[in-house]
PDB file of C-alpha atoms in Angstrom:
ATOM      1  CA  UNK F  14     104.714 113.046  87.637  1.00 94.00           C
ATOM      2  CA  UNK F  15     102.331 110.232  86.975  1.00 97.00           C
ATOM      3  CA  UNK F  16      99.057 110.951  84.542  1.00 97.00           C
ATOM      4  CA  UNK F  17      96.091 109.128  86.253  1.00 98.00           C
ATOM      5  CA  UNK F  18      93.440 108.239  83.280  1.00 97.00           C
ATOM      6  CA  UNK F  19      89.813 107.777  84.720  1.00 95.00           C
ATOM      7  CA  UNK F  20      87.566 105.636  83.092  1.00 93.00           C
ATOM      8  CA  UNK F  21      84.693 107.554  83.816  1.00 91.00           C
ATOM      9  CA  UNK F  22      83.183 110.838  82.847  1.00 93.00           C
ATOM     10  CA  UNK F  23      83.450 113.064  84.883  1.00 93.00           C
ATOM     11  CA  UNK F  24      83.081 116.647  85.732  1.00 93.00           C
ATOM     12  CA  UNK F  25      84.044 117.953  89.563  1.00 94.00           C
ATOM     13  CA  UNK F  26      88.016 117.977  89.940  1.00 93.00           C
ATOM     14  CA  UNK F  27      87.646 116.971  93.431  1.00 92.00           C
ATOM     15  CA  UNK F  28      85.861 113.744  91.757  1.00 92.00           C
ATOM     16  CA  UNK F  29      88.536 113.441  89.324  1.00 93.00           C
ATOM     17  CA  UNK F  30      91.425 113.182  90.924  1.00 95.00           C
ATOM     18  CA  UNK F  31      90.062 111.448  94.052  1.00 93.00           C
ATOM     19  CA  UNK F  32      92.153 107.927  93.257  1.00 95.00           C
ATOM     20  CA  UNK F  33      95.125 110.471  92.172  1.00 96.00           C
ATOM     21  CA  UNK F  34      94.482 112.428  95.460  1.00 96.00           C
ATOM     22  CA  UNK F  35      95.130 108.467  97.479  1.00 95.00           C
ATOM     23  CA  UNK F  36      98.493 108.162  95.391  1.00 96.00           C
ATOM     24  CA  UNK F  37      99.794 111.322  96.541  1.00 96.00           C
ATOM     25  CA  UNK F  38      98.612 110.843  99.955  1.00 95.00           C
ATOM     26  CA  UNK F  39     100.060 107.494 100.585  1.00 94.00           C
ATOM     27  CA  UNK F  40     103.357 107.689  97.876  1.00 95.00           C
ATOM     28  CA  UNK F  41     103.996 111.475  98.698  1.00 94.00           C
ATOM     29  CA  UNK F  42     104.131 111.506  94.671  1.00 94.00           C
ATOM     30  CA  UNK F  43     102.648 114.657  92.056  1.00 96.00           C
ATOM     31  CA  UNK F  44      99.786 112.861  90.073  1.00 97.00           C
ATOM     32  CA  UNK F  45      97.583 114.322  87.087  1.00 96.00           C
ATOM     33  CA  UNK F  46      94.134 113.254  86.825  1.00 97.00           C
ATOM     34  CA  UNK F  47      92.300 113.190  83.534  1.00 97.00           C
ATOM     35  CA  UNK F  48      89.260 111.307  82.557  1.00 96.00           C
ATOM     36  CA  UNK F  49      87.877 110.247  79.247  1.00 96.00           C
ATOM     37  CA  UNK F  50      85.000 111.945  77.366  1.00 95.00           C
ATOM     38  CA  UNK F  51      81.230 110.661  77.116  1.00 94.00           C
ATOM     39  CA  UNK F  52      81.225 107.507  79.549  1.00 94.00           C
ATOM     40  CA  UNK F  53      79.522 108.647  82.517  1.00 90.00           C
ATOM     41  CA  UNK F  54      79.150 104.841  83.615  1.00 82.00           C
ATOM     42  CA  UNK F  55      82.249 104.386  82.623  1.00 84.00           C
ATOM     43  CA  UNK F  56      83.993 100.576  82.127  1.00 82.00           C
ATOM     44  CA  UNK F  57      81.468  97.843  83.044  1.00 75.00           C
ATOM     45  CA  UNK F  58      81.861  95.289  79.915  1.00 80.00           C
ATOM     46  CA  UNK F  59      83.030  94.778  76.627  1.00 84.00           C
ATOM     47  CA  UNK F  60      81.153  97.419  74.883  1.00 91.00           C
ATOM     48  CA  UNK F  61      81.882  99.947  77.256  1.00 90.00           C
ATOM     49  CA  UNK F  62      85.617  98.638  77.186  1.00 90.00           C
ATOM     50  CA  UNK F  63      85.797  98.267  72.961  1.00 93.00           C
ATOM     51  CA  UNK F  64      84.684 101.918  73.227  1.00 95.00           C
ATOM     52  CA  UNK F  65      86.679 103.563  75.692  1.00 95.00           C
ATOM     53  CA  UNK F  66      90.222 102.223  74.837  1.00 96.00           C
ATOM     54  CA  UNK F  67      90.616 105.054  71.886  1.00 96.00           C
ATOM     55  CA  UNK F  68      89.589 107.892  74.065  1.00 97.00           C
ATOM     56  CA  UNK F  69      92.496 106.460  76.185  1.00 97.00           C
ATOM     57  CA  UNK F  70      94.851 105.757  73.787  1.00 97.00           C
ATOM     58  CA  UNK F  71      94.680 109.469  73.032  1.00 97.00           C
ATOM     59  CA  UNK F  72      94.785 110.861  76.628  1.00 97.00           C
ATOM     60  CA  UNK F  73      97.785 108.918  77.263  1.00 97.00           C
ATOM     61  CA  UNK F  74      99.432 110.915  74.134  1.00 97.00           C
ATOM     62  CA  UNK F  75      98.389 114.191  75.394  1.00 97.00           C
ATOM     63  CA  UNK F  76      99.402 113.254  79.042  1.00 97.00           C
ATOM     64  CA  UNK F  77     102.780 112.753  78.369  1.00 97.00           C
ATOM     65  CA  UNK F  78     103.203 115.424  75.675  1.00 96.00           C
ATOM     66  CA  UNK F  79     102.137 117.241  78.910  1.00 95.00           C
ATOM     67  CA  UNK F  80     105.558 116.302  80.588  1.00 95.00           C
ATOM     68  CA  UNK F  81     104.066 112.967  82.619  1.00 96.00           C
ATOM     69  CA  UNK F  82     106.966 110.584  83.642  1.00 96.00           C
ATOM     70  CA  UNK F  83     104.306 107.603  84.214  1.00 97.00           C
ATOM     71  CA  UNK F  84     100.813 106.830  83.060  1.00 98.00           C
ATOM     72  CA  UNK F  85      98.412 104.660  85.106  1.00 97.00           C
ATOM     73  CA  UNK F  86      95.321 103.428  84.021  1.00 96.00           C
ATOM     74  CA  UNK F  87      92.323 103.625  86.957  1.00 94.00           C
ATOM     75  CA  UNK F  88      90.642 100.693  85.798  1.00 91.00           C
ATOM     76  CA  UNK F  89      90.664  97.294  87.357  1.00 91.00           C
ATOM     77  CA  UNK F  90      90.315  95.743  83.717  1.00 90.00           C
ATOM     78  CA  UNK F  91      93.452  97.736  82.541  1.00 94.00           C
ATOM     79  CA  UNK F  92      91.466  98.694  78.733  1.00 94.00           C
ATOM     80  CA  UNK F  93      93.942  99.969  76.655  1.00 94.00           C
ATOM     81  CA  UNK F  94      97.027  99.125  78.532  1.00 96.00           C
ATOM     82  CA  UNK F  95      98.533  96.885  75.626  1.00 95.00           C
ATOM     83  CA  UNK F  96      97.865 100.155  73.067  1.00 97.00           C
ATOM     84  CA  UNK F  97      99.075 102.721  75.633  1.00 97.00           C
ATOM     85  CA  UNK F  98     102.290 101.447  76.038  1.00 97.00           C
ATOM     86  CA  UNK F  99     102.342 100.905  72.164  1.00 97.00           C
ATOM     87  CA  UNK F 100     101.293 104.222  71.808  1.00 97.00           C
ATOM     88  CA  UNK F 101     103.742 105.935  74.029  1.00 97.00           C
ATOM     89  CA  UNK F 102     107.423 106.228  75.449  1.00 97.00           C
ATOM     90  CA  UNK F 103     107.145 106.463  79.050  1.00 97.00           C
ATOM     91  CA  UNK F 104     106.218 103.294  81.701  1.00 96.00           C
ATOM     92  CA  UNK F 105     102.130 102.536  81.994  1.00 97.00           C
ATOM     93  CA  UNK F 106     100.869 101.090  84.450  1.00 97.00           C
ATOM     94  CA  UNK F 107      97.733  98.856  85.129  1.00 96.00           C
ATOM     95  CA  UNK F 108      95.764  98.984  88.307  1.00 96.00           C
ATOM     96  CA  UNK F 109      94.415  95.697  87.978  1.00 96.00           C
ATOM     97  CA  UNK F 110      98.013  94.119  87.047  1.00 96.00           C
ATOM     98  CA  UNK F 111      99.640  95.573  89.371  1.00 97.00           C
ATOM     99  CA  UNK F 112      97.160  94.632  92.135  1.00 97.00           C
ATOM    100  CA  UNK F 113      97.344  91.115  90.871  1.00 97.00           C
ATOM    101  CA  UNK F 114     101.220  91.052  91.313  1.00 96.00           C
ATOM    102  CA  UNK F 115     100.880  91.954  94.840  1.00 95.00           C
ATOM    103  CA  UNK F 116      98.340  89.542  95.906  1.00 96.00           C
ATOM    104  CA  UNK F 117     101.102  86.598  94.973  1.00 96.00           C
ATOM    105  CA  UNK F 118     103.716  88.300  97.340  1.00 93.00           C
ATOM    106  CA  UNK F 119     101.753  87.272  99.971  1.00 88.00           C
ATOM    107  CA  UNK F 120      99.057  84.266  99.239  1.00 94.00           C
ATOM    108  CA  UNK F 121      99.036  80.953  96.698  1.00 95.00           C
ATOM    109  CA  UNK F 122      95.295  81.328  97.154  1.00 97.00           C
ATOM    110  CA  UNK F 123      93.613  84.087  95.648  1.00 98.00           C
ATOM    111  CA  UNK F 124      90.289  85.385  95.123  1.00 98.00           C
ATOM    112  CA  UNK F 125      88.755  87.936  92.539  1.00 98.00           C
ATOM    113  CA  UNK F 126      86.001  90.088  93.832  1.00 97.00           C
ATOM    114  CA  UNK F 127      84.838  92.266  90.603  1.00 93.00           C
ATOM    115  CA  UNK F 128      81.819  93.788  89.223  1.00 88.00           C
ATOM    116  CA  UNK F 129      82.080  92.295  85.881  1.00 85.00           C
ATOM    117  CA  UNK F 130      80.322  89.038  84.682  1.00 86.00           C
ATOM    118  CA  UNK F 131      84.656  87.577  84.537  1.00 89.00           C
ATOM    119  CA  UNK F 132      87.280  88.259  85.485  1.00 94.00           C
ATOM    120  CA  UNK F 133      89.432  90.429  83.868  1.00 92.00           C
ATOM    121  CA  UNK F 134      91.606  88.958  81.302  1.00 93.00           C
ATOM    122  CA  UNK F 135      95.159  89.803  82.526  1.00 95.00           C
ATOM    123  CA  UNK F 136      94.320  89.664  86.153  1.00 97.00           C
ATOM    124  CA  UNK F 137      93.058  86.024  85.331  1.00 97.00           C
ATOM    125  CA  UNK F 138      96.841  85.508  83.654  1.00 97.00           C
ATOM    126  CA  UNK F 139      98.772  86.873  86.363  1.00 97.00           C
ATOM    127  CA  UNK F 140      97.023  84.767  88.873  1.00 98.00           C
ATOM    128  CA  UNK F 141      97.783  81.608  86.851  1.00 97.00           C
ATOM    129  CA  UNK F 142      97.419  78.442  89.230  1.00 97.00           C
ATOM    130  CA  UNK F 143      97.108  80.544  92.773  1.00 98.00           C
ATOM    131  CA  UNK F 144      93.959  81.921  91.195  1.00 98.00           C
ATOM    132  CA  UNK F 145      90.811  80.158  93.435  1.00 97.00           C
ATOM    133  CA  UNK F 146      87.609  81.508  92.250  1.00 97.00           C
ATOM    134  CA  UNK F 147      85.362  85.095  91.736  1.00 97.00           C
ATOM    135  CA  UNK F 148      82.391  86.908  92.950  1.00 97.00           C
ATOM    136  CA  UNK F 149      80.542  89.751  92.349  1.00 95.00           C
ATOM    137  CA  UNK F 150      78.488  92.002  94.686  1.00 95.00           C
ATOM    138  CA  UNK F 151      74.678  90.644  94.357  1.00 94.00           C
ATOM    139  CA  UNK F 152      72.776  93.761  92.385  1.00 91.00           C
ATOM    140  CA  UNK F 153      76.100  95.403  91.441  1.00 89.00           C
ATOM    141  CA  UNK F 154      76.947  96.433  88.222  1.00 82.00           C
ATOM    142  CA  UNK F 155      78.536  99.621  87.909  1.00 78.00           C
ATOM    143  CA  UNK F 156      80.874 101.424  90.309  1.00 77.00           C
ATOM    144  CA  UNK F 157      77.772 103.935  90.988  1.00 79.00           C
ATOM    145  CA  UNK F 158      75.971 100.726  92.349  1.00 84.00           C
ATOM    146  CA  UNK F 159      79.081  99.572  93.986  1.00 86.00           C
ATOM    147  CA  UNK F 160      79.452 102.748  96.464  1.00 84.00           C
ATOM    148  CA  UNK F 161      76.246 102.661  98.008  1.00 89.00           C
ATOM    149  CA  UNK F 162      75.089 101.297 101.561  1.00 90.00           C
ATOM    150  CA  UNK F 163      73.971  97.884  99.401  1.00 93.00           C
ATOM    151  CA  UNK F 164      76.469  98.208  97.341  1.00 92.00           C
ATOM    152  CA  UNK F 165      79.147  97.711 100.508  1.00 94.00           C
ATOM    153  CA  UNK F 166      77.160  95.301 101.802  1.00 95.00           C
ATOM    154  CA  UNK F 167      76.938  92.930  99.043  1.00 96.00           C
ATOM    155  CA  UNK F 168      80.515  93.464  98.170  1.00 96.00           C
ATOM    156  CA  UNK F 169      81.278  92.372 101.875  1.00 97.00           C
ATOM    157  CA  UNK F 170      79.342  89.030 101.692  1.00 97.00           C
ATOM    158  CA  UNK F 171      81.149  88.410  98.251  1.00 97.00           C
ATOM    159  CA  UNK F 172      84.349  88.799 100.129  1.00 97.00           C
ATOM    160  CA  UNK F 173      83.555  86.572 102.911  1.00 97.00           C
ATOM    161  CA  UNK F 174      82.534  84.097 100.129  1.00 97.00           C
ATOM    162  CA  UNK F 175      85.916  83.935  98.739  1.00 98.00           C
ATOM    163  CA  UNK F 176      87.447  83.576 102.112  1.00 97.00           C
ATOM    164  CA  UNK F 177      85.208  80.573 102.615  1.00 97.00           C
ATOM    165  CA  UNK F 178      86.408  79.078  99.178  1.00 97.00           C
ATOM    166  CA  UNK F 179      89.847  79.611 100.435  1.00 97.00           C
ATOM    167  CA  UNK F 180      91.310  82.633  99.245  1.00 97.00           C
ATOM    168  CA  UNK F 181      94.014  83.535 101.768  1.00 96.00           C
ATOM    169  CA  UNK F 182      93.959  87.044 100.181  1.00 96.00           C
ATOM    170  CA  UNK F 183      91.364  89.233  97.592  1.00 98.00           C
ATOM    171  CA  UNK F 184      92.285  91.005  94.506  1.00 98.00           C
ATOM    172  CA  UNK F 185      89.458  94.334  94.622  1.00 97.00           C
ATOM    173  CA  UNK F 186      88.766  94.038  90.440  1.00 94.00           C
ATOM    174  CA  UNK F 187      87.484  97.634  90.378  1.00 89.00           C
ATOM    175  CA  UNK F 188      88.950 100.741  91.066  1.00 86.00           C
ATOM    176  CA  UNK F 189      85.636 101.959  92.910  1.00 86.00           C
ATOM    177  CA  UNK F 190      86.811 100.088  96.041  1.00 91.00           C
ATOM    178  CA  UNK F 191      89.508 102.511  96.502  1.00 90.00           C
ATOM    179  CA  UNK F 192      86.914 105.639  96.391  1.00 83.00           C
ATOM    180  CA  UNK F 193      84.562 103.345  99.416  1.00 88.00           C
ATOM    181  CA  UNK F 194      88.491 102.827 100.946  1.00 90.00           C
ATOM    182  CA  UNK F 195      86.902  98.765 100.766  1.00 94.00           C
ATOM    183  CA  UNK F 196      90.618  97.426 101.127  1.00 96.00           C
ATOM    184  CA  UNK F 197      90.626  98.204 105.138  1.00 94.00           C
ATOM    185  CA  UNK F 198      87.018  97.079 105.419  1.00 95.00           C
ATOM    186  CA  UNK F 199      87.591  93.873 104.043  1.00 96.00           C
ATOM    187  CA  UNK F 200      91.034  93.296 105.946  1.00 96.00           C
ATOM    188  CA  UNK F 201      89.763  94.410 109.485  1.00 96.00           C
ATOM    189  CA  UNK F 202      86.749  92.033 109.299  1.00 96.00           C
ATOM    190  CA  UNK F 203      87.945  88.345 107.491  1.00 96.00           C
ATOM    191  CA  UNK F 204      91.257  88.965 108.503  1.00 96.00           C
ATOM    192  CA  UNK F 205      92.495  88.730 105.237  1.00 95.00           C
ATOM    193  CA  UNK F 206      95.075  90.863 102.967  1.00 95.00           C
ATOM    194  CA  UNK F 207      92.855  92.829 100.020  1.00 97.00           C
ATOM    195  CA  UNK F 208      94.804  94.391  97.422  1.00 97.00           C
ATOM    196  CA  UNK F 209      93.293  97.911  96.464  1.00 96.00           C
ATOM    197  CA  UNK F 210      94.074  98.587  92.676  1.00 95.00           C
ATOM    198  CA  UNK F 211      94.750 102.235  93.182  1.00 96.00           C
ATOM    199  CA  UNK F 212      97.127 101.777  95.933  1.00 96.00           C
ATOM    200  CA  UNK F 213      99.228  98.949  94.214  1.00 96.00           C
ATOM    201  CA  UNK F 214      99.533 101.494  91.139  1.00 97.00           C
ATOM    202  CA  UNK F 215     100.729 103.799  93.516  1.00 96.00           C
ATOM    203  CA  UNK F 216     103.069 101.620  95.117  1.00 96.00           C
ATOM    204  CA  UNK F 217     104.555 100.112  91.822  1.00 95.00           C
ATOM    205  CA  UNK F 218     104.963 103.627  90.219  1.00 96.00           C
ATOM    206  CA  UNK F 219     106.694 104.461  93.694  1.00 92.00           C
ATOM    207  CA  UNK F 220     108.866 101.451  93.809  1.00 85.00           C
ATOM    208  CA  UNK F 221     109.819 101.837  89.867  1.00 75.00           C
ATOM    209  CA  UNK F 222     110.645 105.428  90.566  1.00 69.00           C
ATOM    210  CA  UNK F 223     113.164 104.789  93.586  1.00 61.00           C
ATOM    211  CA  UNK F 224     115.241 102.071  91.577  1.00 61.00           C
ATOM    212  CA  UNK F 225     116.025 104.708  88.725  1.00 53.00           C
TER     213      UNK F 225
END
């Protein structure tokens, strides 16, 4: 069973396991959705991050005291990641790492699209020399703003500015394009590959778990 941490605060379980509820959908895998306490805007930038990664730290201990198999972390940024995997004895994944990964199976030019004012550190690393550039959504600057009518919108043109720069595929730096399902969007109108977050979690927890 993979543990799903949110990043966000929040309170409906229908809400809280939505990115859990695409895993299972797509992977045919059992996920457990939990979310962190007090950050109802969740991860947005460094303070935000600085402050969540203990409240995930512990949730990662309690998820697999709870018998989890996996852990992923549904965050773009991957906080914590390093101190999870510290912290515990089973495999954690990023989403943003993993997406990252993917996008060099298939491109040597890559774009970032993210709501943060950079791109996130180990996404940046992974990249390494195929990586071609970032944008962010005009106006956007949590995922609250990012799944909105404007939101999509302005994400779109920040795609198709990538695609102009070059990138021959688009790492989606926030795991609020999986809730908008952004991925096909993007795909179906620049006719280029976009790499979801939540779904390449899902696929490298599904790929780890067939080689054991």
């Amino acid at each position: 069973m993979l543990g799903l941490i949110r990043v966000i605060t929040l309170h409906q379980e229908a809400d809280i396991h939505r990115h859990g509820a695409l895993i299972e959908e797509r992977y045919g895998m059992r996920v457990h959705s939990r979310c962190i306490p007090d950050q109802p805007l969740g991860v947005y930038d460094q303070a935000t991050e600085l402050e969540a990664i203990p409240k995930i730290v512990d949730l990662a201990r309690e998820l697999e005291q709870e018998g989890c198999t996996s852990i992923g972390i549904s965050c773009a940024a991957d906080p914590g990641l390093a101190e999870m995997r510290a912290a515990v004895h089973i495999p954690v994944y990023g989403a943003g790492a993993c997406a990252a990964h993917l996008a060099l199976t298939s491109a040597e030019r890559v774009g970032v699209l993210t709501i943060l004012e950079e791109v996130p550190i180990l996404i940046r690393e992974i990249l390494g020399d195929a990586y071609i550039g970032m944008r962010r959504p005009e106006g956007v600057v949590t995922t609250l703003d990012l799944n909105t009518p404007q939101g999509r919108i302005a994400a779109m043109e920040a795609a198709r500015k990538l695609k102009a720069e070059g990138a021959e595929s688009v790492v989606l730096a926030c795991t609020g394009f999986a809730t908008m399902g952004f991925a096909m969007d993007v795909e179906k109108e620049l006719h280029i590959r976009a790499l979801d977050p939540i779904y390449s979690l899902g696929a490298a927890v599904s790929v780890s778990a067939s080689n054991v």
